[in-house]
CSV table of C-alpha atoms in Angstrom, one decimal:
chain,number,residue,atom,x,y,z
A,829,MET,CA,59.5,26.8,-31.4
A,830,GLY,CA,60.4,23.4,-30.1
A,831,THR,CA,59.2,24.4,-26.6
A,832,THR,CA,56.0,25.8,-28.1
A,833,SER,CA,55.2,22.8,-30.2
A,834,SER,CA,55.8,20.6,-27.2
A,835,ALA,CA,53.4,22.4,-24.9
A,836,THR,CA,50.8,22.5,-27.8
A,837,LYS,CA,51.0,18.9,-28.1
A,838,LYS,CA,50.5,18.5,-24.3
A,839,VAL,CA,47.3,20.8,-24.4
A,840,ASP,CA,45.9,18.7,-27.3
A,841,ASN,CA,46.5,15.4,-25.2
A,842,VAL,CA,44.9,16.8,-22.2
A,843,GLN,CA,41.8,17.8,-24.3
A,844,LYS,CA,41.7,14.4,-26.0
A,845,ILE,CA,41.8,12.8,-22.6
A,846,ILE,CA,39.1,15.0,-21.2
A,847,TYR,CA,36.9,14.4,-24.2
A,848,LYS,CA,37.6,10.6,-24.1
A,849,HIS,CA,36.3,10.3,-20.4
A,850,GLY,CA,34.3,13.3,-20.2
A,851,PHE,CA,30.7,14.2,-20.6
A,852,LEU,CA,31.0,14.7,-24.3
A,853,TYR,CA,32.5,11.3,-24.8
A,854,GLU,CA,29.6,9.7,-22.9
A,855,LEU,CA,27.1,11.8,-24.9
A,856,LYS,CA,28.3,10.7,-28.3
A,857,LYS,CA,28.7,7.0,-27.0
A,858,ASN,CA,25.3,6.8,-25.4
A,859,LYS,CA,23.4,9.4,-27.4
A,860,VAL,CA,20.2,7.1,-27.9
A,861,LEU,CA,20.1,6.7,-24.1
A,862,PHE,CA,20.2,10.4,-23.4
A,863,ILE,CA,17.5,11.1,-26.1
A,864,MET,CA,15.3,8.5,-24.4
A,865,MET,CA,16.0,10.4,-21.0
A,866,LEU,CA,15.2,13.7,-22.5
A,867,PRO,CA,11.4,13.9,-22.0
A,868,ALA,CA,12.1,12.8,-18.2
A,869,LEU,CA,14.6,15.7,-17.8
A,870,VAL,CA,12.2,18.2,-19.2
A,871,VAL,CA,9.4,17.1,-17.0
A,872,LEU,CA,11.8,17.1,-14.0
A,873,PHE,CA,13.2,20.6,-14.9
A,874,LEU,CA,9.6,22.1,-15.4
A,875,ASN,CA,8.0,20.6,-12.3
A,876,ASN,CA,11.3,20.6,-9.9
A,877,TYR,CA,13.8,23.1,-10.9
A,878,LEU,CA,11.9,26.0,-12.5
A,879,PRO,CA,9.4,26.6,-9.6
A,880,MET,CA,12.4,27.2,-7.3
A,881,ALA,CA,12.3,30.9,-8.5
A,882,GLY,CA,9.4,31.1,-6.5
A,883,VAL,CA,11.3,31.0,-3.1
A,884,LEU,CA,11.9,34.6,-3.7
A,885,ILE,CA,8.2,35.2,-2.7
A,886,ALA,CA,9.5,34.2,0.9
A,887,PHE,CA,11.4,37.6,0.9
A,888,LYS,CA,8.4,39.7,-0.5
A,889,ASN,CA,5.3,41.3,0.8
A,890,PHE,CA,3.4,39.6,-1.9
A,891,LYS,CA,0.2,41.3,-3.2
A,892,TYR,CA,-2.0,40.8,-6.2
A,893,PHE,CA,-2.1,43.7,-8.5
A,894,GLY,CA,-3.7,42.0,-11.5
A,895,ARG,CA,-3.6,38.7,-13.4
A,896,ASN,CA,0.0,38.8,-14.5
A,897,LEU,CA,2.2,37.0,-12.0
A,898,PHE,CA,5.3,38.7,-13.0
A,899,GLU,CA,3.5,42.1,-12.5
A,900,ASN,CA,2.5,41.0,-9.1
A,901,PHE,CA,5.9,39.8,-8.1
A,902,ALA,CA,7.8,42.9,-9.5
A,903,LYS,CA,5.4,45.2,-7.6
A,904,SER,CA,5.4,43.6,-4.4
A,905,GLU,CA,7.8,45.1,-1.8
A,906,TRP,CA,11.0,43.4,-0.5
A,907,VAL,CA,10.7,42.6,3.2
A,908,GLY,CA,13.8,40.5,4.0
A,909,LEU,CA,13.4,38.0,6.7
A,910,GLU,CA,10.0,39.5,8.2
A,911,ASN,CA,8.2,36.3,6.8
A,912,PHE,CA,10.2,34.2,8.8
A,913,GLU,CA,9.5,36.0,12.1
A,914,PHE,CA,6.0,34.3,11.8
A,915,PHE,CA,7.9,31.3,13.3
A,916,THR,CA,10.1,33.0,15.8
A,917,ALA,CA,7.6,35.5,17.0
A,918,THR,CA,4.6,33.1,17.7
A,919,PRO,CA,4.5,31.7,21.2
A,920,ASP,CA,3.4,28.3,19.5
A,921,ALA,CA,6.6,28.0,17.6
A,922,PHE,CA,8.2,25.8,20.1
A,923,THR,CA,5.1,23.5,20.3
A,924,ILE,CA,4.5,23.2,16.5
A,925,THR,CA,8.3,22.5,16.0
A,926,ARG,CA,8.5,19.9,18.8
A,927,ASN,CA,5.6,18.1,17.4
A,928,THR,CA,6.8,18.0,14.0
A,929,LEU,CA,10.0,16.7,14.9
A,930,LEU,CA,8.9,14.1,17.4
A,931,TYR,CA,6.1,12.7,15.3
A,932,ASN,CA,8.2,12.3,12.2
A,933,LEU,CA,11.1,10.8,14.4
A,934,ALA,CA,8.7,8.4,15.8
A,935,PHE,CA,7.1,7.6,12.3
A,936,ILE,CA,10.6,6.8,11.0
A,937,VAL,CA,12.0,4.6,13.7
A,938,ILE,CA,8.8,2.7,14.5
A,939,GLY,CA,7.8,2.5,10.9
A,940,LEU,CA,11.2,1.0,10.1
A,941,ILE,CA,11.0,-1.6,12.7
A,942,VAL,CA,7.3,-2.5,12.1
A,943,SER,CA,8.1,-2.6,8.2
A,944,VAL,CA,11.1,-4.9,8.4
A,945,PHE,CA,9.3,-7.1,11.1
A,946,PHE,CA,6.4,-7.8,8.7
A,947,ALA,CA,8.4,-8.0,5.5
A,948,ILE,CA,10.4,-10.9,7.4
A,949,ILE,CA,7.1,-12.5,8.6
A,950,LEU,CA,5.6,-12.3,5.0
A,951,ASN,CA,8.8,-13.8,3.7
A,952,GLU,CA,8.5,-16.7,6.1
A,953,ILE,CA,5.1,-17.7,5.0
A,954,LYS,CA,5.5,-20.8,2.9
A,955,GLY,CA,2.2,-20.7,0.8
A,956,LYS,CA,2.3,-18.5,-1.9
A,957,TYR,CA,-1.3,-17.5,-2.0
A,958,LYS,CA,-1.3,-16.9,1.7
A,959,SER,CA,1.7,-14.6,1.5
A,960,LYS,CA,0.1,-12.8,-1.5
A,961,PHE,CA,-3.5,-12.4,0.5
A,962,TYR,CA,-1.8,-11.1,3.5
A,963,GLN,CA,0.5,-8.5,1.6
A,964,ALA,CA,-2.6,-7.4,-0.3
A,965,SER,CA,-4.5,-7.0,3.0
A,966,MET,CA,-1.8,-4.9,4.6
A,967,PHE,CA,-1.5,-2.7,1.3
A,968,LEU,CA,-5.2,-1.9,1.1
A,969,PRO,CA,-5.2,0.9,3.5
A,970,TYR,CA,-2.5,2.8,1.6
A,971,PHE,CA,-5.1,3.5,-1.1
A,972,MET,CA,-7.6,5.0,1.4
A,973,SER,CA,-7.6,8.8,1.4
A,974,TRP,CA,-7.1,10.4,4.8
A,975,ILE,CA,-11.0,11.5,4.6
A,976,VAL,CA,-12.0,7.8,4.6
A,977,VAL,CA,-9.5,7.1,7.3
A,978,SER,CA,-10.8,10.1,9.4
A,979,TYR,CA,-14.4,8.8,9.3
A,980,LEU,CA,-13.2,5.3,10.4
A,981,VAL,CA,-11.2,6.7,13.1
A,982,PHE,CA,-14.4,8.9,13.9
A,983,ALA,CA,-16.8,6.0,13.9
A,984,LEU,CA,-14.3,4.3,16.5
A,985,LEU,CA,-13.5,7.0,18.7
A,986,SER,CA,-16.6,9.4,18.8
A,987,GLU,CA,-17.8,10.0,22.2
A,988,GLU,CA,-21.4,9.4,21.9
A,989,GLN,CA,-22.0,7.0,18.8
A,990,GLY,CA,-18.4,5.5,18.5
A,991,PHE,CA,-17.6,1.8,18.8
A,992,VAL,CA,-15.1,2.0,21.6
A,993,ASN,CA,-17.2,4.2,23.9
A,994,LYS,CA,-20.7,2.7,22.9
A,995,SER,CA,-19.9,-1.1,22.6
A,996,LEU,CA,-16.2,-2.1,23.4
A,997,LEU,CA,-15.6,-0.6,26.8
A,998,PRO,CA,-18.9,-1.1,28.4
A,999,ALA,CA,-18.8,-4.7,27.3
A,1000,LEU,CA,-15.5,-5.0,29.1
A,1001,GLY,CA,-17.2,-3.5,32.2
A,1002,MET,CA,-16.1,0.2,32.1
A,1003,ASN,CA,-18.4,2.6,33.9
A,1004,VAL,CA,-20.5,4.7,31.4
A,1005,ASP,CA,-19.8,7.9,33.4
A,1006,SER,CA,-16.0,7.2,33.3
A,1007,LEU,CA,-15.6,6.7,29.4
A,1008,PRO,CA,-12.7,8.6,27.9
A,1009,SER,CA,-13.4,11.9,25.8
A,1010,TRP,CA,-11.1,11.0,22.7
A,1011,TYR,CA,-11.5,14.3,21.0
A,1012,GLY,CA,-10.8,16.3,24.1
A,1013,ASP,CA,-7.8,14.7,25.7
A,1014,PRO,CA,-4.6,15.7,23.9
A,1015,GLY,CA,-2.5,13.4,25.7
A,1016,LYS,CA,-3.9,10.5,23.9
A,1017,TRP,CA,-3.5,11.4,20.4
A,1018,PRO,CA,0.5,10.9,19.9
A,1019,PHE,CA,-0.4,7.1,20.4
A,1020,ILE,CA,-3.6,7.3,18.1
A,1021,LEU,CA,-1.8,9.3,15.3
A,1022,THR,CA,1.2,6.8,15.5
A,1023,ILE,CA,-1.1,3.8,15.3
A,1024,VAL,CA,-3.1,5.4,12.5
A,1025,ASN,CA,0.0,6.0,10.6
A,1026,MET,CA,1.5,2.6,11.0
A,1027,TRP,CA,-1.9,1.1,9.9
A,1028,LYS,CA,-2.0,3.1,6.8
A,1029,PHE,CA,1.7,2.9,5.7
A,1030,THR,CA,3.2,-0.4,7.0
A,1031,GLY,CA,1.8,-2.3,4.1
A,1032,TYR,CA,3.4,0.0,1.5
A,1033,ASN,CA,6.6,0.4,3.3
A,1034,CYS,CA,7.3,-3.5,3.9
A,1035,VAL,CA,7.0,-4.1,0.1
A,1036,VAL,CA,10.4,-2.8,-0.6
A,1037,TYR,CA,11.8,-4.9,2.0
A,1038,VAL,CA,10.1,-8.0,0.8
A,1039,ALA,CA,11.4,-7.5,-2.6
A,1040,ALA,CA,14.9,-6.8,-1.2
A,1041,ILE,CA,14.6,-10.2,1.0
A,1042,ALA,CA,13.4,-12.2,-2.2
A,1043,GLY,CA,16.6,-10.9,-4.0
A,1044,ILE,CA,19.0,-12.5,-1.4
A,1045,ASP,CA,21.0,-15.3,-2.7
A,1046,GLN,CA,19.5,-18.5,-1.4
A,1047,GLU,CA,22.8,-20.2,-1.2
A,1048,TYR,CA,23.6,-18.4,2.0
A,1049,TYR,CA,20.4,-19.9,3.7
A,1050,GLU,CA,21.2,-23.2,2.3
A,1051,ALA,CA,24.7,-23.1,3.6
A,1052,ALA,CA,23.4,-21.8,7.1
A,1053,THR,CA,20.8,-24.8,7.1
A,1054,VAL,CA,23.8,-27.2,6.5
A,1055,ASP,CA,25.7,-25.8,9.4
A,1056,GLY,CA,22.7,-26.3,11.7
A,1057,ALA,CA,21.7,-22.5,12.0
A,1058,SER,CA,18.2,-22.2,13.2
A,1059,ARG,CA,15.7,-19.8,11.1
A,1060,PHE,CA,15.9,-17.1,13.7
A,1061,TYR,CA,19.9,-17.1,13.5
A,1062,GLN,CA,19.7,-17.2,9.9
A,1063,ILE,CA,17.5,-13.8,10.0
A,1064,LYS,CA,19.8,-12.4,12.7
A,1065,LYS,CA,23.0,-13.0,10.9
A,1066,ILE,CA,21.9,-12.9,6.9
A,1067,THR,CA,18.6,-11.2,6.4
A,1068,LEU,CA,19.0,-8.5,8.8
A,1069,PRO,CA,22.9,-7.4,7.6
A,1070,LEU,CA,22.0,-7.6,4.0
A,1071,LEU,CA,18.9,-5.4,4.5
A,1072,THR,CA,20.9,-2.9,6.4
A,1073,PRO,CA,22.0,-0.8,3.3
A,1074,LEU,CA,18.4,-0.4,2.2
A,1075,MET,CA,17.4,0.4,5.7
A,1076,VAL,CA,19.9,3.1,6.0
A,1077,ILE,CA,19.3,4.7,2.4
A,1078,LEU,CA,15.3,4.6,3.1
A,1079,THR,CA,15.9,6.3,6.5
A,1080,LEU,CA,18.2,9.0,5.1
A,1081,LEU,CA,15.7,9.8,2.5
A,1082,ALA,CA,12.9,9.9,5.2
A,1083,VAL,CA,15.0,12.2,7.4
A,1084,GLY,CA,15.0,14.7,4.6
A,1085,ARG,CA,11.2,15.1,5.1
A,1086,VAL,CA,11.4,15.2,8.7
A,1087,PHE,CA,10.1,18.8,8.9
A,1088,TYR,CA,7.4,17.8,6.8
A,1089,SER,CA,4.1,16.5,8.3
A,1090,ASP,CA,1.3,14.4,6.5
A,1091,PHE,CA,-1.3,17.1,6.4
A,1092,GLY,CA,-4.4,14.7,6.1
A,1093,LEU,CA,-3.2,12.8,9.1
A,1094,PHE,CA,-2.9,15.7,11.4
A,1095,PHE,CA,-5.7,17.8,10.0
A,1096,SER,CA,-8.3,15.4,8.9
A,1097,VAL,CA,-8.0,12.7,11.4
A,1098,THR,CA,-8.0,14.9,14.5
A,1099,ARG,CA,-10.8,16.9,12.7
A,1100,ASN,CA,-8.8,20.2,13.4
A,1101,VAL,CA,-10.3,20.2,16.9
A,1102,GLY,CA,-8.8,23.0,19.0
A,1103,ALA,CA,-8.6,21.1,22.3
A,1104,LEU,CA,-6.1,18.9,20.7
A,1105,TYR,CA,-3.7,21.6,19.3
A,1106,ASP,CA,-1.1,21.1,22.0
A,1107,THR,CA,-0.1,17.7,20.8
A,1108,THR,CA,-1.4,17.6,17.2
A,1109,SER,CA,-0.5,21.0,15.8
A,1110,VAL,CA,2.4,20.8,13.4
A,1111,ILE,CA,4.1,23.3,11.0
A,1112,ASP,CA,1.9,22.4,8.1
A,1113,THR,CA,-1.4,22.6,10.0
A,1114,TYR,CA,-0.3,25.6,11.7
A,1115,VAL,CA,0.6,27.6,8.5
A,1116,TYR,CA,-2.6,26.3,6.9
A,1117,ASN,CA,-4.9,27.6,9.8
A,1118,ALA,CA,-2.9,30.9,9.9
A,1119,LEU,CA,-3.3,31.4,6.3
A,1120,ARG,CA,-7.0,30.8,6.3
A,1121,ASN,CA,-7.3,33.9,8.5
A,1122,LEU,CA,-4.5,35.9,7.3
A,1123,ASN,CA,-4.3,35.1,3.5
A,1124,ASP,CA,-0.4,35.6,3.4
A,1125,VAL,CA,1.3,34.1,0.5
A,1126,GLY,CA,4.6,35.4,1.6
A,1127,MET,CA,4.4,33.7,5.0
A,1128,ALA,CA,3.5,30.4,3.3
A,1129,SER,CA,6.4,30.5,1.0
A,1130,ALA,CA,8.6,31.3,4.0
A,1131,ALA,CA,7.2,28.2,5.7
A,1132,GLY,CA,7.9,26.0,2.7
A,1133,LEU,CA,11.6,27.2,2.5
A,1134,TYR,CA,12.3,27.0,6.1
A,1135,GLN,CA,11.1,23.4,6.0
A,1136,SER,CA,13.1,22.6,2.6
A,1137,VAL,CA,16.4,24.1,4.2
A,1138,CYS,CA,16.1,22.2,7.4
A,1139,GLY,CA,15.4,19.0,5.5
A,1140,PHE,CA,18.3,19.6,3.3
A,1141,ILE,CA,20.7,20.3,6.2
A,1142,LEU,CA,19.4,17.1,8.0
A,1143,VAL,CA,19.9,14.8,4.9
A,1144,LEU,CA,23.5,16.2,4.3
A,1145,GLY,CA,24.3,15.8,8.2
A,1146,SER,CA,22.9,12.5,8.6
A,1147,ASN,CA,24.5,11.2,5.3
A,1148,LEU,CA,28.0,12.6,6.6
A,1149,LEU,CA,27.6,10.8,10.0
A,1150,VAL,CA,26.7,7.4,8.0
A,1151,ARG,CA,29.8,8.1,5.7
A,1152,LYS,CA,32.1,8.5,8.6
A,1153,ILE,CA,30.6,5.2,10.4
A,1154,ASP,CA,30.3,2.9,7.1
A,1155,PRO,CA,31.2,4.7,3.8
A,1156,ASP,CA,29.6,1.8,1.8
A,1157,LYS,CA,26.1,2.6,3.3
A,1158,ALA,CA,26.2,6.4,2.6
A,1159,LEU,CA,23.6,7.8,0.2
A,1160,PHE,CA,26.3,9.9,-1.6
């Protein structure tokens, strides 16, 4: 009896410890905060987690038998991994995967460097109104749709009426007969798309870094100034090291979408010209063009699942690598 009573007391003590330091304790202690968080959790569940059941369509030959979605899903036959063969069987699989990866890696690396560079420059501008004006000017392209951007690019690069071919290059002395065919030469578009992407998103991306720099304790800079450090040396030894954790986190988040492409950039800006497919066709545009001809919902779901799984693996792998190098800078 004594042994049983002692064991019961130990179990009770363990349960008390779990309750005191576990979720139920936190729920009781911060119930008001959890109630405030409930609407956001419901929206998150409905928009992000509930649709995950749709990934099963990637393994079915989805057909429309009526207006009832569940009936359509139930009657569609299972086809296993046949929908994924779309990527492996096509001769363009290597090209579209290569383009998707290389473009996104270039956008991540160049975007990081350019955004941090301009954030530091904006922080160095002493005039308050000047800094706000430049920041707002850089932010403006972000609010333009890709349709508007595509017309701006076309107005510049059109072979017959574009500003570059009609006015700029002839004014610089280039022969009219040797003017470049911008929409006929795929080799030029990796540079054009990278420039357009940087122009549109640099202002948006550098806002985060401007805010982070503004949050750095000014005592660091004052102490460095007293010690005779130049402004460049302060940026190198104070600003950049303190920005590094944020740079790592944002890069890890960007790596998760390395298999996704900005559809508007690669479809609208290039005007979906077939002559440029060798360097502008990515997974998203390739699937769209294929679906427009085949109308295969299962294949589209397989493409989305393929991109999601690859992105998830890349985030885990990148985070593991960062954790081994410096655990304090890891995302989780």
